Amino acid sequence: MPHKQLRFAVIGAGMAGILAAIRLKARGETFTVFEKTAKIGGTWRENRYPGLTCDVPSHAYTYTFEPYAEWRANYATGPEIQTYFEHVVDKYGIDPAIRFGSEVTALDWDEAQAQWTLTLASGERQVFDVVIAASGVLHHPRMPEIAGLDSFAGPVFHTARWDDSAPIDGVRVGLVGCGSTGVQIVTALASRVKKLVHFQRSPQWIMPVPYFTFSDAERDAFRADTGLIDAIRFGDEYLGNVRRFTDAITDIDGPLMKAIEEYCLQNLENSVRDPMLKEKLRPDYRAACKRLIYSWSFYDAVQNPAVEVETGRIDRVEAKGVRMTDGTLHELDTLVLATGFHADRFIRPAGVTGRNGLTLDAFWARRPTAHYAMTLPGFPNFFMLNGPTGPVGNFSLIDIAERQWDYIDQLIDVLRQGKGRAVVPTTAAHADYEERRIAAAKTTIFGSGCSSWYLDAEGVPASWPWSYDKFVETMSAPKLDEFAIS
Ligand code: NAP
């Protein structure tokens, strides 16, 4: 079989970019990873807030080809995960292929040459046959539209821009936001602060999960026999939970969703003692409508006398603190904004221009979309990992990215084998996918009536709306008749 040597650009050195680099290196491909910062790690590099943990079980949050005996507990901390990715980059010798401090600002498709021109912030240009966009999802902090933020006398910052110099211990801290991030920060700060005012616009359902550490002896055993790790990460407890979760969110009146709701309700009823606090913490929407929060310690932390849950409406921020619409002033020393991310950016603000001058902004004017979350009509030889409409929820995005890579790699084979110089999904195939996806997505729990970053501008969940097994099957082989090969 003839093999065409292709030039690959991988954008981003986070979890997905590292994966792409390892896979490309293993095949002897020519590639460069462009990383805008000075360090690998993506979301695990950027987020350094106290309490940062991954609520996907640690052994499941690893590459399939690189099990890790060193996890200290069944849920890993952010710094541990960063260390894992640094270990992987080192072990697989990826570092020399990464260009740090290299922000990609533009990608322009040249139809005549069937190649992409990549432009860096420095103005430097390079050409590539294939672009792998591994630039992540949650990396543009969303600042809240609260008047007077600039007038606060103390430090005020977004959780993804943690200010290490800001006072925390023994002082009065305000925390806006009650997503996965805000909840983890409450658990970490409750015992450190003089006072923590947690501004909760919408409370969250909390799924109780066990937390346990691995002993030195267990880690020794994992090192000696990685089969013990495989039994955890590929075993029924984890994968069974993934299957049950996706079945629940796609069958919202079925018994599995009812079980999730009951777990969360009983957790609230049985864990929170003060009836007034219990009502403040009781959501008015269905469990798992927003990203379900798995926590073993939030309800304990939030009942710490140092924590005050404020469910009133914020009027403005003043020099001394946060003023509520009822006139109350919460005097604060530090203000933390756990207000989430612009989840519709993906590779943007880089300007991507495909065939016939079609820009990504224009293609995504209504909503970000990609054919099975990876390829886009009008953008040949352009592949996204963890792109729009992929699976979101409480499971490992590493698994998702690996399966997406297997699909993408088969499309790249078309180019490698010289069957064509450009591969791109047809407009008709993508329109059919989107029509089916949107219809199904509206019926998932994410579309059951709450606000969340899962929803696009029209309120449609921007997610994979079918089962995990259907995702696995779909990723196993692309349907080549859905693609134009030229
Ligand atoms: P998020 O889920 O989008 O939550 C943002 C929070 O800020 C919400 O509580 C929101 O309230 C609140 N908010 C926004 N603007 C506000 C305003 N003007 N006034 C008051 N409250 C405001 O963001 P996130 O917590 O950073 O989490 C984002 C995602 O990151 C998660 O869903 C998850 O996918 C990922 N994550 C994962 C982990 C993990 O353990 N695996 C940990 C952290 C994050 P409303 O709900 O009322 O809008």
XYZ file of C-alpha atoms and ligand atoms in Angstrom:
534
model
C 0.000 0.000 0.000
C 1.572 3.377 -0.949
C 2.105 5.662 1.997
C 2.039 9.400 1.511
C 4.113 11.285 4.067
C 1.770 13.915 5.412
C 2.587 16.984 7.474
C 0.437 17.302 10.585
C -0.220 20.322 12.793
C -1.628 19.504 16.223
C -3.048 22.495 18.040
C -2.834 22.336 21.806
C -0.670 20.264 24.165
C -3.386 19.260 26.578
C -4.778 15.778 27.062
C -6.050 15.414 23.463
C -3.032 17.001 21.773
C -0.671 14.746 23.718
C -2.738 11.758 22.605
C -2.578 12.837 18.945
C 1.165 13.377 19.208
C 1.751 9.916 20.692
C -0.364 8.261 18.023
C 1.331 10.194 15.196
C 4.801 9.494 16.547
C 4.020 5.782 16.792
C 3.195 5.813 13.067
C 6.370 7.688 12.162
C 4.431 10.735 10.980
C 5.825 14.260 10.561
C 4.082 16.547 12.993
C 4.373 19.662 15.144
C 2.326 20.424 18.247
C 1.626 24.137 18.680
C 1.069 25.167 22.290
C 0.274 28.772 23.128
C 1.711 28.646 26.650
C 5.045 27.464 28.025
C 3.750 24.210 29.502
C 1.745 21.125 28.575
C -1.418 20.105 30.411
C -4.302 22.192 29.064
C -7.081 22.465 31.613
C -4.883 20.858 34.299
C -2.217 23.464 33.738
C -4.649 26.379 33.756
C -6.779 25.383 36.735
C -4.926 25.537 40.043
C -7.728 26.415 42.436
C -7.774 24.911 45.952
C -9.731 21.665 45.944
C -9.117 20.981 42.235
C -9.975 17.321 41.755
C -11.180 15.193 38.875
C -14.498 13.588 39.709
C -13.844 10.807 37.201
C -12.206 7.887 39.049
C -8.438 8.315 38.813
C -7.661 4.963 37.180
C -10.300 5.632 34.528
C -8.866 9.085 33.850
C -5.755 7.731 32.101
C -4.803 6.800 28.563
C -5.621 3.148 27.874
C -2.001 2.574 26.863
C -0.555 4.202 29.976
C -2.035 2.931 33.233
C -0.732 4.726 36.297
C 0.039 3.051 39.594
C 0.781 6.297 41.435
C -2.715 7.712 42.065
C -3.060 8.385 45.768
C -6.845 8.070 45.886
C -9.817 6.995 43.810
C -10.254 10.649 42.814
C -7.060 12.440 41.772
C -6.104 16.026 42.494
C -5.324 18.484 39.710
C -1.572 18.593 40.471
C -1.400 14.778 40.378
C -3.074 14.760 36.962
C -0.675 17.424 35.691
C 2.191 15.208 36.898
C 0.660 12.239 35.044
C 0.559 14.141 31.749
C 4.137 15.376 32.247
C 5.193 11.767 32.881
C 3.444 10.634 29.683
C 5.002 13.400 27.561
C 8.388 12.487 28.950
C 7.986 8.740 28.538
C 6.748 8.969 24.946
C 9.344 11.593 23.977
C 6.794 14.115 22.753
C 8.486 17.220 24.112
C 10.790 17.875 21.122
C 7.755 17.993 18.816
C 6.018 20.691 20.872
C 6.531 24.338 20.022
C 5.739 26.241 23.199
C 4.739 29.893 23.245
C 3.279 29.406 19.767
C -0.286 30.623 19.564
C -2.040 29.741 16.323
C -3.994 32.784 15.138
C -5.133 31.638 11.682
C -5.610 28.572 9.525
C -6.333 29.017 5.819
C -7.168 26.224 3.421
C -5.491 26.333 0.015
C -7.660 24.328 -2.362
C -5.127 24.202 -5.194
C -2.388 22.774 -2.988
C -4.752 20.857 -0.689
C -2.991 22.180 2.367
C -3.498 24.436 5.358
C -1.452 27.557 5.959
C -1.006 28.019 9.677
C -0.189 31.458 11.046
C 1.269 32.070 14.496
C 0.869 35.170 16.654
C 4.471 36.011 15.735
C 3.436 36.239 12.068
C 5.353 33.087 11.148
C 3.601 30.824 8.639
C 3.904 27.115 7.929
C 1.990 24.732 5.685
C 0.469 21.394 6.686
C -1.608 18.716 4.999
C -3.674 17.896 8.063
C -4.756 19.913 11.097
C -5.735 18.269 14.384
C -7.557 20.807 16.555
C -7.045 19.639 20.130
C -7.570 23.015 21.702
C -10.000 22.028 24.440
C -13.465 23.170 25.389
C -13.469 25.010 28.713
C -10.605 27.457 28.402
C -12.107 30.916 27.943
C -13.206 32.128 31.398
C -16.686 33.611 31.552
C -16.643 36.714 33.712
C -20.018 37.451 35.307
C -21.942 40.523 34.281
C -21.908 42.031 37.743
C -21.631 45.809 38.051
C -18.656 47.217 39.924
C -16.288 44.229 39.755
C -13.421 46.630 39.117
C -14.249 48.659 42.199
C -13.536 45.822 44.686
C -10.632 46.846 46.920
C -9.237 43.313 47.344
C -8.192 40.704 44.801
C -10.954 39.506 42.460
C -10.237 36.761 39.935
C -11.705 33.883 37.938
C -11.010 30.351 39.196
C -8.984 29.511 36.070
C -6.717 32.487 36.830
C -6.089 31.682 40.494
C -4.167 34.446 42.267
C -1.716 32.775 44.649
C -1.024 36.071 46.375
C -4.685 36.606 47.345
C -5.401 36.213 51.062
C -7.510 33.142 51.902
C -6.505 31.803 55.307
C -8.324 33.441 58.187
C -9.993 36.103 56.048
C -13.422 36.753 54.510
C -13.785 35.216 51.050
C -16.671 35.535 48.601
C -17.256 32.791 46.027
C -19.655 33.335 43.132
C -20.805 30.185 41.366
C -21.948 26.717 42.237
C -20.799 24.530 39.358
C -18.321 21.662 39.729
C -15.600 24.256 40.324
C -17.413 26.316 42.957
C -18.421 23.195 44.893
C -14.839 21.897 44.977
C -13.579 25.262 46.204
C -16.109 25.310 49.069
C -14.881 21.896 50.185
C -11.286 23.141 50.210
C -11.788 26.579 51.765
C -14.457 26.009 54.427
C -11.916 25.064 57.077
C -9.329 27.678 56.075
C -11.259 30.938 55.971
C -12.648 33.198 58.644
C -15.804 33.394 56.566
C -16.835 32.073 53.169
C -19.903 33.609 51.532
C -21.027 31.259 48.773
C -23.216 33.111 46.283
C -25.471 30.446 44.779
C -27.729 31.618 41.978
C -28.829 28.030 41.369
C -28.096 25.257 43.874
C -26.853 21.907 42.632
C -27.873 18.312 43.021
C -25.022 16.442 44.670
C -24.447 12.768 43.927
C -22.760 11.131 46.953
C -19.696 9.096 46.041
C -17.179 7.270 48.232
C -13.677 8.636 48.559
C -10.782 6.405 49.567
C -7.019 6.491 49.332
C -4.747 3.792 47.943
C -2.163 2.492 50.405
C 1.541 2.129 49.611
C 0.968 -1.626 49.435
C -1.821 -1.171 46.895
C 0.348 1.120 44.764
C 3.152 -1.463 44.921
C 0.688 -4.084 43.731
C -0.493 -1.820 40.873
C 3.145 -1.296 39.824
C 3.821 -5.028 39.893
C 0.691 -5.985 37.997
C -1.085 -3.420 35.833
C -3.796 -6.017 35.313
C -5.062 -4.875 38.721
C -5.462 -1.370 37.302
C -7.171 -2.683 34.181
C -9.629 -4.549 36.370
C -10.637 -1.198 37.850
C -10.744 0.964 34.754
C -12.197 -1.588 32.351
C -14.300 -3.368 34.972
C -18.047 -3.268 35.266
C -18.127 -0.883 38.186
C -16.668 2.009 36.177
C -17.832 1.147 32.643
C -21.148 -0.075 34.012
C -21.619 3.325 35.638
C -20.780 5.063 32.356
C -23.353 2.932 30.530
C -25.976 3.411 33.231
C -25.354 7.159 33.279
C -25.728 7.594 29.506
C -28.770 5.325 29.531
C -30.267 7.435 32.310
C -29.704 10.802 30.659
C -31.204 9.568 27.399
C -34.237 7.891 29.008
C -35.259 10.580 31.408
C -38.343 8.904 32.813
C -36.699 5.508 33.073
C -35.685 3.669 36.253
C -31.990 4.626 36.032
C -32.726 8.349 36.028
C -35.217 7.846 38.835
C -32.453 6.115 40.824
C -30.060 9.044 40.269
C -32.743 11.492 41.393
C -33.467 9.441 44.469
C -29.766 9.199 45.425
C -29.374 12.960 45.143
C -32.602 13.709 47.005
C -31.753 11.356 49.853
C -28.278 12.853 50.028
C -29.782 16.305 50.537
C -32.451 15.103 52.970
C -30.085 13.017 55.082
C -26.951 15.135 55.016
C -28.132 18.683 55.648
C -29.422 19.240 59.173
C -30.644 22.864 59.221
C -34.060 22.984 57.475
C -33.492 26.509 56.169
C -30.128 25.601 54.694
C -31.678 22.452 53.225
C -34.218 24.540 51.328
C -31.506 26.902 50.109
C -29.617 23.905 48.746
C -32.659 22.285 47.095
C -32.570 22.711 43.293
C -35.802 23.376 41.391
C -34.768 21.388 38.311
C -34.058 17.719 37.687
C -30.857 15.996 38.806
C -28.207 15.749 36.023
C -29.863 18.555 34.021
C -26.782 20.604 34.822
C -23.563 18.601 34.961
C -24.123 16.313 37.917
C -21.762 17.021 40.776
C -20.118 14.030 42.395
C -18.922 14.913 45.876
C -18.090 13.153 49.086
C -17.619 16.312 51.113
C -19.646 19.292 49.868
C -22.578 18.983 52.278
C -20.179 18.619 55.223
C -18.204 21.647 54.099
C -21.195 23.837 53.439
C -22.447 23.149 56.992
C -19.196 24.434 58.473
C -20.169 27.472 60.576
C -17.677 29.566 58.587
C -19.757 29.112 55.422
C -22.756 31.271 54.625
C -24.886 30.313 51.646
C -26.322 33.418 50.008
C -29.140 32.754 47.571
C -30.281 36.350 47.159
C -29.570 38.352 44.022
C -26.316 40.225 43.693
C -26.834 43.900 42.942
C -23.225 45.027 42.524
C -19.709 44.745 43.804
C -18.390 47.639 45.873
C -14.963 48.419 47.295
C -15.790 46.613 50.557
C -17.650 43.623 49.196
C -20.807 42.393 47.485
C -24.077 44.345 47.809
C -27.283 42.334 47.437
C -30.498 43.729 45.937
C -32.075 43.743 49.432
C -29.332 46.147 50.535
C -27.234 43.640 52.516
C -23.489 44.168 52.150
C -21.215 41.128 52.478
C -17.869 42.593 53.489
C -15.049 40.598 51.903
C -11.271 40.513 51.573
C -11.056 38.293 48.473
C -13.625 37.609 45.766
C -13.449 34.426 43.658
C -15.478 34.024 40.455
C -16.351 30.378 39.749
C -18.579 31.474 36.907
C -17.581 28.984 34.237
C -16.396 29.242 30.676
C -17.456 30.254 27.191
C -18.008 26.709 25.989
C -18.680 27.666 22.370
C -15.184 28.866 21.465
C -13.197 25.682 20.818
C -10.259 26.616 18.550
C -11.423 30.217 18.293
C -10.325 33.065 18.475
C -8.010 31.567 15.833
C -9.545 32.454 12.471
C -10.207 29.291 10.472
C -11.053 29.678 6.786
C -11.928 26.626 4.734
C -13.111 26.079 1.162
C -14.403 29.037 -0.856
C -13.627 31.472 1.958
C -15.985 29.764 4.423
C -15.009 30.834 7.928
C -15.583 28.855 11.089
C -17.410 31.851 12.555
C -19.813 31.791 9.599
C -20.223 28.006 9.676
C -20.909 28.174 13.412
C -23.068 31.314 13.276
C -26.078 29.383 14.555
C -24.324 26.859 16.766
C -20.927 25.151 16.931
C -21.272 21.798 15.258
C -19.137 19.090 13.683
C -19.906 15.799 12.000
C -19.949 13.326 14.884
C -18.049 16.069 16.756
C -14.887 15.747 14.644
C -15.073 16.922 11.011
C -16.755 19.874 9.296
C -18.193 20.260 5.792
C -16.137 22.890 3.961
C -13.049 22.283 6.101
C -11.078 19.442 4.481
C -8.387 17.571 6.383
C -9.403 19.378 9.560
C -10.140 17.143 12.539
C -11.308 18.051 16.010
C -10.778 16.085 19.209
C -13.458 16.808 21.815
C -15.141 19.108 19.330
C -18.743 20.345 19.514
C -21.575 17.825 20.097
C -19.335 15.122 21.506
C -20.224 13.220 24.658
C -20.270 15.359 27.789
C -21.095 14.216 31.267
C -19.542 12.393 34.137
C -17.055 10.202 32.360
C -13.489 10.276 31.059
C -12.857 12.646 28.170
C -9.635 10.702 27.619
C -11.660 7.668 26.597
C -13.773 9.876 24.322
C -10.671 11.394 22.674
C -9.028 7.994 22.154
C -12.097 6.630 20.418
C -12.407 9.790 18.308
C -8.752 9.402 17.333
C -9.398 5.860 16.099
C -12.157 7.226 13.829
C -10.046 10.170 12.616
C -7.062 7.924 11.967
C -9.145 5.828 9.557
C -10.094 8.985 7.643
C -6.444 10.020 7.512
C -5.693 6.584 6.024
C -7.560 7.736 2.930
C -4.928 10.466 2.525
C -2.023 8.241 3.542
C -2.998 5.666 0.952
C -3.201 8.330 -1.757
C -6.908 7.716 -2.388
C -7.411 11.470 -2.304
C -5.768 14.697 -1.207
C -8.709 15.983 0.774
C -11.347 14.319 2.917
C -14.365 16.208 4.163
C -17.890 15.262 5.297
C -20.635 16.054 2.812
C -23.087 18.799 3.685
C -25.964 16.351 3.296
C -24.462 13.747 5.642
C -23.725 16.361 8.269
C -27.198 17.921 7.969
C -28.730 14.489 8.483
C -26.560 13.899 11.569
C -27.433 17.284 13.037
C -31.139 16.814 12.449
C -31.104 13.464 14.248
C -28.786 14.710 16.958
C -30.776 17.838 17.750
C -34.067 15.940 17.893
C -32.543 13.410 20.291
C -30.607 16.001 22.336
C -33.791 17.913 23.150
C -35.173 14.816 24.847
C -32.132 14.209 27.069
C -32.011 15.275 30.683
C -29.812 18.240 29.693
C -32.798 19.674 27.832
C -35.249 19.127 30.703
C -35.383 22.755 31.810
C -32.349 24.336 33.461
C -29.541 26.634 32.385
C -26.102 25.160 31.811
C -23.023 25.392 29.626
C -24.283 22.262 27.829
C -26.926 24.338 26.037
C -26.269 26.205 22.797
C -27.634 29.689 22.063
C -30.997 28.172 21.102
C -31.204 26.088 24.258
C -30.391 22.780 22.549
C -27.931 20.522 24.417
C -24.667 20.553 22.448
C -23.928 16.949 23.234
C -23.928 13.364 22.065
C -27.529 12.350 22.777
C -27.309 8.588 22.418
C -25.901 5.724 24.444
C -22.246 5.099 25.257
C -22.367 1.848 23.280
C -23.663 3.694 20.233
C -20.760 6.122 20.604
C -18.275 3.230 20.803
C -19.790 1.595 17.736
C -19.899 4.851 15.742
C -16.287 5.644 16.529
C -15.114 2.185 15.485
C -15.341 3.000 11.766
C -16.298 6.147 9.829
C -18.874 5.643 7.078
C -16.847 6.665 4.076
C -19.952 7.350 1.983
C -20.602 10.315 4.304
C -17.373 11.917 3.066
C -16.261 13.566 -0.156
C -12.773 12.465 -1.111
C -11.118 14.613 -3.742
P -20.310 26.178 35.444
O -20.707 24.776 35.640
O -20.658 26.835 34.171
O -20.889 26.986 36.678
C -20.880 28.386 36.714
C -21.553 28.838 37.987
O -21.484 30.259 38.060
C -23.032 28.483 38.052
O -23.356 28.162 39.373
C -23.704 29.775 37.618
O -25.012 29.913 38.095
C -22.788 30.770 38.289
N -22.855 32.103 37.721
C -22.472 32.501 36.485
N -22.667 33.817 36.331
C -23.188 34.268 37.502
C -23.620 35.525 37.971
N -23.551 36.615 37.178
N -24.110 35.622 39.222
C -24.181 34.529 40.008
N -23.796 33.305 39.628
C -23.305 33.183 38.383
O -18.705 26.365 35.596
P -17.656 25.479 36.393
O -18.113 25.202 37.760
O -16.335 26.128 36.206
O -17.670 24.094 35.655
C -17.580 24.024 34.245
C -17.319 22.595 33.838
O -15.948 22.286 34.059
C -18.058 21.541 34.617
O -19.402 21.406 34.276
C -17.233 20.332 34.267
O -17.555 19.852 32.983
C -15.834 20.900 34.268
N -15.244 20.647 35.594
C -15.009 19.342 35.894
C -14.503 19.032 37.122
C -14.293 17.592 37.452
O -14.162 17.250 38.612
N -14.232 16.688 36.480
C -14.222 20.031 38.049
C -14.452 21.358 37.701
C -14.968 21.647 36.454
P -26.270 29.332 37.259
O -26.207 27.846 37.406
O -27.436 29.960 37.903
O -26.066 29.787 35.843
